[in-house]
Amino acid sequence: MKTITKASLFIAGCSIITAIASCTSPAGNTKTTQKKTSAEDSLKKYVDARLDIYTKVKLTSNLNNLTVNERKILPLLIQAAKIMDDLFWKQAYPQRDSLLNTIKDEKTKSFVLINYGPWDRLNGDKPFVTGVGPKPDASSFYPAGMTKADLEKSDVKDKHGLYSVIRKDSTGKLSSIPYHVLFAAELQQASNLLKQAAILAEDAGFKKYLNLRADALVTDNYTASDYAWLDMKTNSLDIIIGPIENYEDKLFNARASYESYVLIKDKVWSKRLAKYVSMLPELQRGLPVAEKYKKEKPGTDSELNAYDVVYYAGDCNAGSKTIAVNLPNDEVIQQKKGTRRSQLKNAMKSKFDKILIPIANELIDKEQLQYINFDAFFANVMFHEVAHGLGIKKTITGKGFVKEALQEQYSWLEEGKADVLGLYMVTGLLKKGALSGDIKQFYTTYMAGILRSVRFGAASAHGKANMQCFNFFKENGAFIRSANGTYKVDYVKFEAAMNKLSQVIITLQGNGDKAAVAQTQKEMAIISPELQSDLDRLTKKGIPVDILFEQGFDVLGVK
């Protein structure tokens, strides 16, 4: 089913692209035509400039250690992932084909494909196609024009369901349709591909997971497959697949979007990471926050693993590319079992080499450049994911889970929590001797990482989180900006600011006060003119904001 949003309606028989021969202006109306042409030219220039913020990376891996059957499985997983990509398009912008058919400019078409629609995800969802209005918060999860109040006062049982959409009939009555009904044909195809892969799978845990995940896709019952995924220990291949994250639903932050990662485990690196999960309970007890906010016990039956990612699809491929994953998102499973933190090492290394190092050379104090290295970057990203398991999942005010209480304000604050508590974990582990390195390496690399991530913009939960962190650290003297426009970390104040921000965020989450979180976002998740001028310097230097993938069968050399 396709929902036509306000932003994509065809007006007076003309497409959203105004420069179409069949939609010419009346004779003599040259002024209007000139305005439209000028607007199109302006947007083309915008697209030309914005395409340059991405740099291409080939997603490859060493396949020599895979068995014959595993090499046969890999193409099946990629085919299933491609179906998730198509489903995400239906969620993010159902009119993809009609939009692309009306666009004549090839660069604009490319930019639509990068952004899964006509809005620039790394620039506040700015429209870049003529005639397209603001991106609707409802996306295609809800009827166009439906308000929060409309849904809340309705008799729909599945108002905030993860795996359903809300639709309105001709009488105005709202109802919910499960994903497995709405996308039945596509999900059945993906399920069949996973079943075929399961037949070939030699690892018992992977075989079980593939079969259960195949069943989950066509029923929307994902719990059993989530547990099976966490139980896998000896698999070489992995696939994360299904409706997972809530970022695309900006109305309620309730409904999940389809995505997929196809992964090859780096068993050597994974073995190095195994020891840290057991330390979570002790780190939880030491959180710099009042006792009532840290009574929960994080699950420890989980893993830290490193992977080469060989295929991205759907939500995770839209705009900024994910380099680490912490799943499942189900709070009950997290408390009972834990999560798996998957570090996407090859994608991470690409961002470090092509983006973070050039940013550091431009914006980090020359004397502190020596402290930036990949191991520190890897650890900071890894412990960000681990830190999702710390803190508080249920409010102390009787408002249920934090996610339910904060709704659309949840994601950005949770990402901010993971950022700062990941740094807290690094600091604690270094002091215990459980992690090697110099704290200056981790703090300086973290500072460069903030400057990298704030470029994702206000439409991104990660971008908002980093803006809050930057502004909070600045207010607390954790760094200074020199006259030449470089940033120098004050390592003592950096740690103090880290602890203080940790307390602020966990308290906000524990109280479940959505209004207070919204006010915090309004005040802190902003880019100052001074910071913007520094970020503009990066653009002028041609330093990319993010990466684009060359991926698939041909790149990997499989059929």
XYZ file of C-alpha atoms in Angstrom:
559
model
C 0.000 0.000 0.000
C 1.256 3.448 -0.860
C 0.451 6.560 1.086
C 0.685 9.880 -0.708
C 2.103 12.498 1.623
C 1.519 16.232 1.344
C 5.076 16.685 0.199
C 4.613 14.427 -2.795
C 1.171 15.322 -4.113
C 0.923 16.142 -7.772
C -0.454 19.631 -8.229
C -2.766 20.553 -11.128
C -1.597 17.626 -13.177
C 2.059 18.646 -12.982
C 4.707 16.542 -11.294
C 6.728 17.779 -8.319
C 9.455 18.541 -10.813
C 8.422 21.749 -12.528
C 10.605 21.569 -15.611
C 8.464 19.028 -17.454
C 7.416 19.674 -21.023
C 3.840 18.548 -20.458
C 3.415 21.107 -17.642
C 4.392 24.302 -19.406
C 3.252 27.677 -18.082
C 0.599 29.663 -19.992
C 1.901 31.908 -22.764
C 3.301 35.147 -21.485
C 3.922 33.854 -17.952
C 7.697 34.115 -18.371
C 8.199 35.586 -14.925
C 6.897 32.423 -13.263
C 8.942 30.236 -15.588
C 12.089 32.181 -14.804
C 11.456 31.815 -11.083
C 11.013 28.074 -11.454
C 14.093 27.733 -13.605
C 16.082 29.805 -11.141
C 14.886 27.601 -8.278
C 15.842 24.461 -10.195
C 19.258 25.843 -11.065
C 19.809 26.767 -7.440
C 18.886 23.286 -6.283
C 21.134 21.689 -8.910
C 24.034 23.744 -7.588
C 23.112 22.667 -4.087
C 23.103 18.996 -5.099
C 26.439 19.361 -6.916
C 28.013 20.723 -3.751
C 26.368 18.182 -1.430
C 27.364 15.164 -3.490
C 30.961 16.038 -2.695
C 30.416 15.481 1.035
C 30.498 11.717 0.407
C 33.527 9.632 -0.492
C 33.263 6.146 -1.989
C 34.484 3.032 -0.210
C 34.511 -0.559 -1.459
C 33.036 -3.007 1.026
C 35.274 -6.048 0.802
C 36.601 -8.752 3.055
C 38.966 -11.703 2.955
C 36.782 -14.655 1.957
C 39.598 -17.203 2.084
C 38.623 -18.455 5.538
C 35.024 -19.157 4.537
C 33.920 -22.687 3.739
C 32.437 -23.645 0.374
C 28.932 -23.573 1.854
C 29.505 -20.196 3.497
C 30.474 -18.768 0.123
C 27.198 -20.113 -1.251
C 25.264 -18.586 1.652
C 26.701 -15.098 1.200
C 24.803 -14.255 -2.037
C 21.534 -15.471 -0.473
C 22.029 -13.116 2.460
C 22.746 -10.191 0.149
C 19.608 -10.926 -1.882
C 17.547 -10.908 1.322
C 19.189 -7.647 2.366
C 18.248 -6.046 -0.959
C 14.594 -6.771 -0.205
C 14.977 -4.840 3.062
C 16.312 -1.952 1.013
C 13.167 -1.935 -1.128
C 10.978 -2.093 1.973
C 12.748 0.852 3.554
C 12.085 2.858 0.409
C 8.381 2.073 0.819
C 8.569 3.388 4.366
C 10.737 6.448 3.727
C 9.432 7.537 0.301
C 6.901 5.203 -1.350
C 6.812 7.242 -4.582
C 10.460 6.520 -5.437
C 9.933 5.434 -9.025
C 7.622 8.282 -9.990
C 10.018 10.754 -8.384
C 13.054 9.389 -10.205
C 11.173 9.287 -13.511
C 10.426 13.016 -13.312
C 13.998 14.054 -12.504
C 16.167 14.800 -15.543
C 19.371 15.726 -13.746
C 21.466 12.595 -13.103
C 23.256 14.080 -10.101
C 19.939 14.862 -8.435
C 18.845 11.274 -9.064
C 22.024 10.047 -7.392
C 21.404 12.292 -4.407
C 17.826 10.987 -4.100
C 19.204 7.446 -3.969
C 21.752 8.368 -1.305
C 19.072 9.975 0.860
C 16.241 7.533 0.129
C 14.078 10.466 -0.882
C 14.226 14.173 -1.810
C 15.418 15.418 1.600
C 19.065 15.873 2.580
C 19.455 13.705 5.673
C 22.746 15.294 6.686
C 21.469 18.848 6.424
C 18.336 18.968 8.546
C 16.256 17.113 5.913
C 16.445 20.096 3.563
C 14.372 19.476 0.378
C 16.536 19.443 -2.761
C 13.913 18.740 -5.442
C 11.750 21.556 -6.798
C 8.239 21.567 -5.389
C 8.959 19.250 -2.485
C 7.961 20.599 0.904
C 9.333 19.744 4.360
C 9.805 16.102 5.245
C 6.735 14.925 7.180
C 7.446 13.597 10.670
C 4.846 10.897 10.027
C 6.796 9.517 7.054
C 4.553 6.770 5.630
C 3.854 5.222 9.030
C 0.795 7.425 9.588
C -1.816 9.156 7.390
C -0.831 12.566 6.052
C -2.069 15.291 8.360
C -2.760 12.973 11.284
C -1.794 14.546 14.600
C -0.600 12.862 17.758
C -3.906 13.741 19.385
C -5.850 12.075 16.543
C -4.133 8.776 17.222
C -4.254 9.015 21.003
C -8.025 9.602 21.089
C -8.737 6.829 18.549
C -9.696 3.261 19.469
C -6.734 1.744 17.616
C -5.251 -0.994 19.810
C -1.794 -0.937 18.233
C -1.233 2.818 18.546
C 2.517 2.666 19.124
C 3.284 -0.706 17.590
C 6.795 -1.474 16.383
C 5.621 -3.510 13.441
C 2.515 -1.865 12.008
C 1.358 1.245 10.158
C -1.657 3.444 10.839
C -4.125 4.000 8.016
C -7.322 6.044 7.600
C -10.371 4.834 5.694
C -12.827 6.941 3.672
C -14.843 7.718 6.800
C -11.772 9.001 8.653
C -11.511 5.981 10.951
C -7.972 4.972 11.913
C -6.753 1.377 11.989
C -3.435 -0.465 12.116
C -2.027 -2.876 9.539
C 0.800 -5.244 10.550
C 3.970 -5.161 8.483
C 3.700 -8.865 7.693
C 0.324 -8.172 6.050
C 1.272 -4.910 4.341
C 4.524 -6.297 2.889
C 3.532 -9.969 2.707
C 4.971 -10.760 -0.742
C 8.374 -9.148 -0.160
C 8.757 -10.627 3.309
C 7.930 -14.080 2.036
C 10.678 -13.769 -0.570
C 13.199 -12.695 2.067
C 12.059 -15.494 4.368
C 12.560 -18.074 1.622
C 16.105 -16.821 1.002
C 16.970 -17.179 4.701
C 15.499 -20.691 4.705
C 17.699 -21.592 1.732
C 20.711 -20.216 3.568
C 19.772 -22.224 6.662
C 19.835 -25.462 4.651
C 23.448 -24.727 3.683
C 24.526 -23.491 7.119
C 26.986 -25.757 8.905
C 27.053 -23.862 12.200
C 24.151 -25.072 14.365
C 23.556 -21.710 16.048
C 23.546 -19.837 12.749
C 21.201 -22.410 11.186
C 18.748 -22.026 14.079
C 18.851 -18.241 13.891
C 18.297 -18.160 10.121
C 15.230 -20.407 10.392
C 13.743 -18.426 13.283
C 14.467 -15.081 11.616
C 12.848 -16.346 8.429
C 9.720 -17.171 10.421
C 9.850 -13.816 12.224
C 9.826 -11.836 8.982
C 6.453 -13.266 7.998
C 4.848 -13.093 11.468
C 6.368 -9.975 13.100
C 7.236 -12.136 16.107
C 10.950 -11.462 16.544
C 11.635 -12.441 20.162
C 12.673 -16.065 19.589
C 15.028 -15.110 16.754
C 16.543 -12.307 18.878
C 17.384 -14.799 21.608
C 18.755 -17.239 19.041
C 20.908 -14.472 17.576
C 22.376 -13.741 21.006
C 23.047 -17.457 21.533
C 25.239 -17.718 18.415
C 28.889 -18.017 19.380
C 30.858 -19.860 16.695
C 29.370 -18.538 13.435
C 31.549 -16.954 10.752
C 28.715 -15.274 8.834
C 25.931 -13.140 10.270
C 22.996 -11.112 9.037
C 21.067 -8.450 10.899
C 17.757 -8.173 9.109
C 14.264 -6.843 9.719
C 12.487 -3.777 11.082
C 14.878 -2.555 13.780
C 15.454 1.161 14.480
C 12.870 3.889 15.162
C 14.717 6.936 13.819
C 12.514 7.334 10.739
C 9.338 7.710 12.816
C 9.811 11.291 13.976
C 6.203 11.600 15.146
C 6.292 9.016 17.960
C 9.674 7.292 17.628
C 7.626 4.104 17.804
C 7.603 2.286 14.483
C 10.604 0.384 13.191
C 12.262 0.684 9.789
C 13.649 -2.126 7.675
C 17.378 -2.567 7.299
C 20.052 -5.221 6.963
C 23.765 -5.753 7.469
C 25.585 -8.758 6.001
C 28.621 -9.517 8.140
C 31.759 -11.656 8.261
C 33.170 -12.109 11.753
C 36.742 -11.125 12.530
C 37.380 -13.858 15.093
C 40.822 -12.586 16.128
C 39.571 -9.108 17.012
C 36.400 -10.521 18.576
C 38.429 -12.637 20.957
C 40.279 -9.513 22.144
C 36.984 -7.857 23.075
C 35.332 -10.704 24.968
C 36.489 -9.710 28.471
C 34.764 -6.333 28.703
C 31.121 -7.450 28.973
C 31.699 -9.093 32.361
C 32.718 -5.691 33.741
C 29.348 -4.050 33.063
C 27.795 -4.612 36.538
C 30.772 -3.018 38.279
C 30.752 -0.067 35.870
C 27.000 0.327 36.409
C 27.514 0.568 40.183
C 30.128 3.276 39.692
C 28.025 5.560 37.497
C 28.319 9.208 38.585
C 24.619 9.563 39.389
C 22.302 9.205 42.401
C 21.794 5.622 43.602
C 18.128 5.476 42.603
C 19.093 5.913 38.932
C 21.531 2.990 38.790
C 19.764 0.134 40.566
C 19.157 -1.839 37.378
C 21.571 -4.656 36.592
C 22.801 -4.862 32.986
C 22.721 -8.268 31.323
C 26.122 -9.884 30.858
C 25.237 -12.871 28.683
C 26.201 -10.976 25.564
C 29.130 -10.451 23.269
C 31.435 -7.886 21.796
C 32.331 -8.848 18.256
C 34.243 -7.296 15.371
C 33.101 -7.798 11.802
C 33.750 -6.841 8.240
C 30.447 -5.589 6.898
C 29.981 -6.504 3.243
C 26.490 -5.146 2.588
C 24.329 -2.353 3.983
C 20.639 -2.012 3.123
C 17.756 0.208 4.122
C 17.752 2.457 7.167
C 21.413 1.900 8.090
C 22.446 2.913 4.561
C 20.460 6.174 4.508
C 22.543 9.299 5.014
C 25.197 8.700 7.666
C 26.477 5.130 7.740
C 26.436 3.137 10.948
C 29.814 1.769 12.086
C 28.700 -0.144 15.191
C 25.475 -1.819 16.257
C 24.008 -2.653 19.668
C 21.064 -5.071 19.458
C 18.409 -6.257 20.199
C 16.551 -3.056 21.110
C 13.950 -4.928 23.176
C 14.407 -3.685 26.758
C 13.152 -6.957 28.278
C 15.695 -8.996 26.305
C 18.414 -6.501 27.220
C 17.697 -6.920 30.931
C 17.308 -10.715 30.820
C 19.997 -11.613 28.329
C 22.000 -8.563 27.295
C 22.904 -7.438 23.798
C 25.497 -8.033 21.122
C 27.703 -5.102 20.272
C 28.896 -5.488 16.706
C 31.847 -3.349 15.617
C 31.951 -2.895 11.834
C 35.708 -2.674 11.614
C 36.280 -2.144 7.893
C 33.669 0.638 7.685
C 35.054 2.160 10.867
C 38.604 2.175 9.495
C 37.389 3.875 6.304
C 35.793 6.696 8.288
C 38.883 7.061 10.446
C 41.285 7.273 7.494
C 39.174 9.310 5.080
C 37.335 11.626 7.480
C 38.541 11.756 11.087
C 42.261 12.137 10.353
C 41.737 15.008 7.865
C 39.382 16.716 10.358
C 41.953 16.357 13.127
C 44.692 17.814 10.945
C 42.521 20.871 10.358
C 40.826 21.416 13.735
C 42.836 19.717 16.516
C 45.704 21.503 18.269
C 48.979 20.540 16.565
C 50.599 19.469 19.844
C 47.715 17.040 20.526
C 47.587 15.445 17.074
C 50.053 12.806 18.274
C 47.322 11.343 20.514
C 44.882 10.474 17.741
C 44.931 6.819 16.649
C 42.635 4.115 15.322
C 42.722 1.916 18.431
C 41.354 4.812 20.495
C 38.704 5.533 17.840
C 37.728 1.854 17.747
C 37.485 1.719 21.558
C 35.427 4.901 21.776
C 32.953 3.611 19.184
C 32.875 0.148 20.752
C 32.209 1.388 24.264
C 29.533 3.725 22.925
C 27.638 0.581 21.931
C 28.420 -1.194 25.198
C 27.217 1.860 27.115
C 23.718 1.483 25.695
C 23.459 -1.331 28.247
C 24.337 0.949 31.163
C 22.173 3.476 32.950
C 18.439 3.130 33.247
C 15.772 1.447 31.120
C 12.702 2.091 33.301
C 11.792 5.474 34.708
C 11.743 5.929 38.485
C 8.575 8.018 38.205
C 6.178 5.259 37.164
C 6.096 6.281 33.501
C 7.238 2.890 32.227
C 10.248 2.382 29.997
C 12.291 5.467 29.196
C 11.623 4.938 25.511
C 7.863 5.006 26.044
C 8.027 8.083 28.255
C 10.262 10.169 25.986
C 8.809 9.045 22.624
C 10.290 11.183 19.801
C 12.804 12.718 22.252
C 14.232 9.316 23.185
C 16.654 8.470 20.385
C 18.887 11.534 20.435
C 19.210 11.525 24.240
C 19.971 7.793 24.276
C 22.713 8.307 21.698
C 24.085 11.113 23.858
C 24.045 8.814 26.874
C 25.935 6.135 24.974
C 28.517 8.696 23.811
C 29.352 10.016 27.250
C 29.023 6.715 29.150
C 31.233 5.047 26.544
C 33.886 7.585 27.447
C 33.166 6.961 31.139
C 33.779 3.245 30.544
C 37.070 3.904 28.755
C 38.204 6.093 31.643
C 37.242 3.506 34.260
C 38.848 0.597 32.417
C 42.084 2.512 31.938
C 42.227 3.240 35.661
C 41.684 -0.444 36.436
C 44.386 -1.498 33.983
C 41.834 -3.453 31.940
C 42.471 -1.281 28.898
C 45.851 -0.193 27.607
C 46.786 3.232 26.303
C 47.039 6.844 27.376
C 43.861 8.673 28.419
C 45.018 11.564 26.226
C 44.644 9.320 23.191
C 41.028 8.487 23.966
C 39.994 12.018 24.938
C 41.681 13.711 21.977
C 40.323 11.149 19.523
C 36.893 11.575 21.119
C 37.127 15.350 20.575
C 37.913 14.808 16.906
C 35.032 12.343 16.783
C 32.614 14.982 18.050
C 33.729 17.339 15.295
C 33.136 14.533 12.803
C 29.650 13.621 14.028
C 28.182 17.102 14.493
C 28.382 17.377 10.718
C 25.534 14.847 10.475
C 23.164 17.716 11.228
C 20.057 18.360 13.281
C 17.914 15.706 11.560
C 20.141 12.917 12.908
C 19.829 11.565 16.453
C 23.603 11.103 16.506
C 24.130 14.655 15.270
C 21.916 16.101 18.013
C 23.697 13.999 20.636
C 27.090 15.270 19.553
C 25.883 18.877 19.468
C 24.737 18.533 23.065
C 28.057 17.004 24.070
C 30.084 19.677 22.273
C 28.147 22.542 23.855
C 28.153 21.005 27.323
C 31.890 20.305 27.215
C 32.538 23.820 25.958
C 30.490 25.359 28.793
C 32.493 23.329 31.304
C 35.901 24.231 29.897
C 36.716 20.726 28.649
C 38.408 22.273 25.620
C 39.408 25.675 24.371
C 39.302 27.062 20.848
C 42.490 28.899 20.005
C 42.758 32.059 17.925
C 43.780 30.009 14.879
C 40.559 27.964 15.061
C 41.947 24.722 16.514
C 40.658 22.872 19.557
C 42.790 21.916 22.562
C 41.558 19.453 25.180
C 41.908 20.189 28.895
C 42.165 16.582 30.070
C 41.246 17.213 33.720
C 38.165 19.298 32.897
C 37.260 16.860 30.121
C 36.804 14.050 32.656
C 34.845 16.294 35.013
C 32.510 17.386 32.203
C 32.058 13.750 31.184
C 30.863 12.793 34.669
C 28.618 15.833 34.947
C 26.947 15.235 31.570
C 26.476 11.549 32.440
C 24.558 12.604 35.529
C 22.417 15.079 33.598
C 21.412 12.578 30.911
C 20.697 9.596 33.180
C 18.625 11.824 35.465
C 16.591 13.106 32.510
C 15.996 9.540 31.360
C 15.144 8.246 34.821
C 12.616 11.009 35.408
C 10.987 10.381 32.023
C 10.259 14.085 31.703
C 9.758 14.573 27.975
C 9.235 18.328 28.267
C 12.562 18.730 30.064
C 14.342 16.658 27.409
C 12.750 18.705 24.620
C 13.914 21.895 26.314
C 17.418 20.469 26.647
C 17.458 19.676 22.938
C 16.281 23.186 22.109
C 19.013 24.769 24.228
C 21.931 22.396 23.732
C 21.517 20.429 20.484
C 22.441 23.403 18.317
C 25.416 24.459 16.230
C 26.762 27.909 17.097
C 27.881 30.282 14.320
C 31.491 29.845 15.465
C 31.321 26.055 15.226
C 29.515 26.285 11.890
C 32.319 28.430 10.514
C 34.811 25.760 11.561
C 32.719 23.032 9.938
C 32.496 25.154 6.785
C 36.300 25.160 6.703
C 36.201 21.378 6.514
C 33.820 21.550 3.567
C 35.990 24.086 1.765
C 38.962 21.777 2.261
C 36.994 18.995 0.575
C 36.924 16.788 3.669
C 33.981 14.375 3.287
C 31.178 14.152 5.816
C 30.462 10.481 5.261
C 31.026 7.494 3.007
C 29.182 5.795 0.162
C 29.535 2.105 -0.476
C 30.430 0.197 -3.575
C 29.049 -3.162 -2.523
C 27.493 -6.374 -3.698
C 28.281 -9.541 -5.612
C 30.760 -8.026 -8.069
C 32.750 -6.163 -5.408
C 33.016 -9.315 -3.283
C 33.632 -11.626 -6.203
C 30.744 -13.980 -5.405
C 27.798 -15.117 -7.511
